[in-house]
Amino acid sequence: MPLKIITVDDSKTMRDMVSFTLKEAGYDVLTAEDGKDAVRVLEVNRVDVVITDLNMPNMNGIELIRAIRAMPTLKTVPVLMLTTEADEAKKTAGKEAGATGWIVKPFNPEKLISVIQRVAGG
Amino acid sequence: MGESNTCETVDAVGENVSAPKDDGKDPGSAHTFDDMGLSQSADADKQYITFTISEEEYATPILTVQEIRGWMATTPLPNTPAYVRGVTNLRGNIVPVFDLRARFRNELTEVTDRHVVIMATIRGRTIGLLVDSISDILTIETESIQPPPDSSMTVETQYLEGLVTAGKRMVALVNISKLFDKQVIGQL
Amino acid sequence: MMEDRFKQTYFEECEDRLLEAEEALNSLQSGSEDPELIDMVFRAVHSIKGGAAAFALEQIVDFTHHFETSLDYMRDGRLDVTRERIDLFLRAKDILDTLIADAKESEKSDPGLGRGILEALAALAATGGEGNDAPAADKTPGQEDLLSSPEGERTWSLVFRPHQDMLKTGNEPLFIIRALKTLGALQLTAETDEIPPFDELPPSQCRMSWRMVLKTMAPEEEIREIFEFVEDMCELKIALQDVPPGDMPERRRSQAVDKQDRPNRRKEDRELKDAMSTGSSSIRVELGRIDNMVNLVGEMVIAQSMLQEKVRRLTGEGGAEVIKSTEQLSRHMHDLQDSVMAVRAQKIKSVFTRMPRIIREASDMLGKDIRLTTFGEDTEVDKTVLENLVDPLTHMVRNAIDHGIETPEDREKIGKPLYGMLQLSARHKSGRIIIEVEDDGKGIDREAVMKKAVEQDLEKPDANLSDNEINNMLFRPGFSTSKEVTEVSGRGVGMDVVKRNITNMGGRISVQSTPGKGSRFSLSLPLTLAVMDGMVVAVGSQRFVLPTINTIESIQPSLDDISTISANCNVIKARGEYVRIMPLFDVFGVTDAITNPEEGLVVLAESDEGDRLAIMVDEVLGQQQVVIKSLETNYESVPGASAATILGDGEVALIIDVPGMIAMEPNIDLKTLVAQNRAKAGAVEIPGSGISEENPARQNAREDELVSQAEKNDG
């Protein structure tokens, strides 16, 4: 069974690019427009990896990561932050919230897949 | 501090000859070399400190002597000759204490407050020598040293360097390093 | 192409975002203080930048970079909102409009477009970042690929020790290791010694560590990249190893970069800068001065414990306060002691770097090809330990080359790589340093060892020994398996000497071996030879110190638990096995001690090999850290004692040499002694319950009391 991955981004461009890349690589993909939306999706769907943007309206990425870590079934699910920022503070904040790692935008498709393999094994 | 058994240090031999600490449980009296008339200008390598065991007087070069202390508690060591009284704490160093009476005459010293321990440094090691008392400082010229009677090469004479007369007394010069040399001890 | 399919979406989105940004900036310009507004502008610019980078619109990326940074600083308060700045942002937004419109038409914008604005933004970003917090420019993928052109296969040594809570971030070591395997050939050694028993294992914690040797064409950045999410959640060391032994160790070392403290990098950078501005961050100090300091601090610790002992007896209101203050003083004192000891600590590197030369010489002589890999060169240990380690380690390395690793011809025959792998590793574990020497040679030939042991009369031919027991025969005095005399390690003797050196330092040595695969010798050593934790026991009027590391528990024995197995040898059943009793009073000839085991205590002690001994004492007085003082400085070694120490009252106590004592034969039958004493005293039978907690002194006191009571009654 392919891994199921959710991509959370308020930018449609990004969402489409990520999900296109993932689908090409054979993964199942879910999408959400912001943190709140993602939480709703996650409440009913089991996923293997979460990829989230950080700057989003409603519920931002950091808040989403905290919410995910607080969900009993998602305590150790790999969560990747999608960010253009090389800002250490951002990464630190994300990691403190419980993020597994990050992907720097613009991502190169191969890199995205290799990171997913690294954190989810598949 | 400040009691009478603290004593000054004497720098006659180019290094500090320091006195025991007054730690309140050191019953022995310490001796200052000043009391014994050692002048700073004296030719240090010709000077000997003399000590007594019973009626006999012995001398050892003053350069080997670090300090004189009263008797203090020693921790016995197992399986050692009787003259090894044990080890003691000399300002954080573990120092063995040898009973010279036991070494010379095979009888243990019954320690009193009047007995003293000479802390001597030989070949880089510090050892304590339990003796009855310190008696004098002598300046001995090499020429005045008579060889020990070699008619009887007894064990005893192996650690005697020679004899000198000081006034009416006969003083034996002891080579402390030979005194505790394993080979010599082995012959006992 | 994929890009084209999304470019259109991107430009549409950009237009929306720019509109949002303009609205927000206008609100701000007209005086609104809603913090959400800046955030909105930031998100817009941020999003435009992200897409621009994806489509390689470099001009937009460059322009948005400082724009975004300035906005970021403004939204987190590092930059104040001012009319001038908002004005600058509005004009920047206008430039961005033009840049995006040009890009949409696939036209190149004027390279000079908006340069003044860009410079103003950069200056603003620099102000907000105080000159050193500005984010580094994002790398474009192309750049990275150019930097990391492969240059042939190289060998790397990796140490990966996840912090316990790494799993909580969803990072799974297994996947990381799998990812490493995609880079090349990976050889793994797991460190499992921190894993608690299964029923105590917290499922959410990682207690395993790994040492790895990776052969790969991949550059270092690619290896590091695999750890990029966890580098501050683990101890990670990556070092290039692919230099022939002895060649340019400096170069190799300089490439071993410890990234453990990555989050503090900025602070360290600053500290480094500070240090550099004053010339140098270290000074050379004569060792004698440090030793003097160590001694003085040792003295202070002793004086302090003396003071504390006296203070404890204080009563009354003032007492408690004084006690509290001295306890504080005591803590500071131990901190001070630790700091002073740390000054003496040195990296094990200085010993490890001697090994390549030894390996080169030995392998040249024996016609062997050896590759050395080292781990944990930065592990620190006291200088004295380090000095005492050189000879044993040298010997072990020579032994591994001489007896462990096969010749290239032999290796080829059995399908191993022609060169042998030798691994040296060091790490800290529970206040000790663990050093391992591992080879991939032929392992211990246990049959040959056994045969030799029988020949040398060390063992009976029918002895049924475990693999481990046979391995440990290598450490027996005079034992040798080598068939011929070799110049490298003599006659193969010497492991007994190695072991003696190690145990003299309070260390342990053990060996594991798989035939055909190799051997691993492990050393465990104290981090310092200056202090240790000890149990102070009383025997008559004397006191002794038992190293805490060797003690298991103290038992109040009953005579019924004790049996006599041969003349002058008693055993006691403790923890399911019979253990010999060694009465300290007999070993040290203490005449005023308790001789009846029921009235005293036995301390169950264990050597590094797991050999046990029940050491009989009068009573246990307490646990304390003691300063180790050599007896050999001014005297000579004393059988049964490894060293001495100075107790709180200034008196000297001997430190018991547990392994040495295990090697001794007991020389007294306690049961007979008890019977004799009873007969002599014509004493009333003491109930055999053995639960007497009284020591004889107290018992005597009570008897005296009874007597005086009787006298009073008489009178």
Short mmCIF file of N, CA and C in Angstrom, two decimals, chain B residues 5 12 14 31 41 43-44 46 69 72 86-87 89 92 109-110 131 140 144 146 153 174 185:
data_model
loop_
_atom_site.label_atom_id
_atom_site.label_comp_id
_atom_site.label_asym_id
_atom_site.label_seq_id
_atom_site.Cartn_x
_atom_site.Cartn_y
_atom_site.Cartn_z
N ASN B 5 53.50 25.64 69.63
CA ASN B 5 54.10 24.58 68.81
C ASN B 5 53.99 24.84 67.31
N ALA B 12 67.37 27.85 55.42
CA ALA B 12 68.82 27.70 55.38
C ALA B 12 69.30 26.80 54.26
N GLY B 14 67.91 26.37 51.30
CA GLY B 14 67.43 26.70 49.97
C GLY B 14 66.02 26.25 49.69
N HIS B 31 60.36 21.41 66.52
CA HIS B 31 61.62 22.08 66.84
C HIS B 31 61.96 23.04 65.74
N SER B 41 74.15 31.31 57.14
CA SER B 41 75.30 31.35 56.25
C SER B 41 76.09 30.04 56.29
N ASP B 43 77.53 26.34 55.90
CA ASP B 43 77.77 25.51 54.74
C ASP B 43 76.84 24.31 54.83
N ALA B 44 75.71 24.41 54.12
CA ALA B 44 74.63 23.46 54.37
C ALA B 44 75.03 22.00 54.13
N LYS B 46 77.62 20.50 54.70
CA LYS B 46 78.47 19.87 55.71
C LYS B 46 77.71 19.71 57.02
N ARG B 69 58.52 16.52 63.08
CA ARG B 69 57.16 16.59 63.60
C ARG B 69 57.04 15.75 64.85
N MET B 72 52.38 11.35 65.25
CA MET B 72 50.96 11.47 64.89
C MET B 72 50.44 10.10 64.49
N GLY B 86 53.62 2.23 59.78
CA GLY B 86 52.40 2.51 59.03
C GLY B 86 52.59 3.73 58.17
N VAL B 87 51.46 4.28 57.72
CA VAL B 87 51.52 5.49 56.88
C VAL B 87 50.78 6.62 57.57
N ASN B 89 49.57 11.04 57.21
CA ASN B 89 49.21 12.12 56.29
C ASN B 89 50.11 13.32 56.54
N GLY B 92 48.66 16.01 53.03
CA GLY B 92 48.03 15.44 51.84
C GLY B 92 48.86 14.37 51.15
N THR B 109 59.43 1.15 69.51
CA THR B 109 59.43 2.33 70.35
C THR B 109 58.06 2.45 71.01
N GLU B 110 58.07 2.69 72.29
CA GLU B 110 56.80 3.00 72.94
C GLU B 110 56.61 4.50 72.86
N VAL B 131 62.22 8.69 66.00
CA VAL B 131 63.41 8.63 66.86
C VAL B 131 63.03 9.17 68.23
N ILE B 140 80.24 19.05 60.03
CA ILE B 140 81.24 18.00 60.02
C ILE B 140 82.08 18.12 58.75
N SER B 144 87.19 14.74 59.02
CA SER B 144 87.05 14.27 60.39
C SER B 144 86.22 12.99 60.50
N GLN B 146 85.63 9.25 60.38
CA GLN B 146 86.41 8.02 60.42
C GLN B 146 85.57 6.90 59.80
N MET B 153 81.93 -6.81 58.97
CA MET B 153 80.97 -6.28 57.99
C MET B 153 79.57 -6.78 58.34
N VAL B 174 74.54 8.05 59.54
CA VAL B 174 73.67 7.03 58.96
C VAL B 174 73.35 7.38 57.51
N ILE B 185 67.72 -4.81 53.64
CA ILE B 185 66.65 -5.35 54.48
C ILE B 185 66.55 -6.86 54.29
#
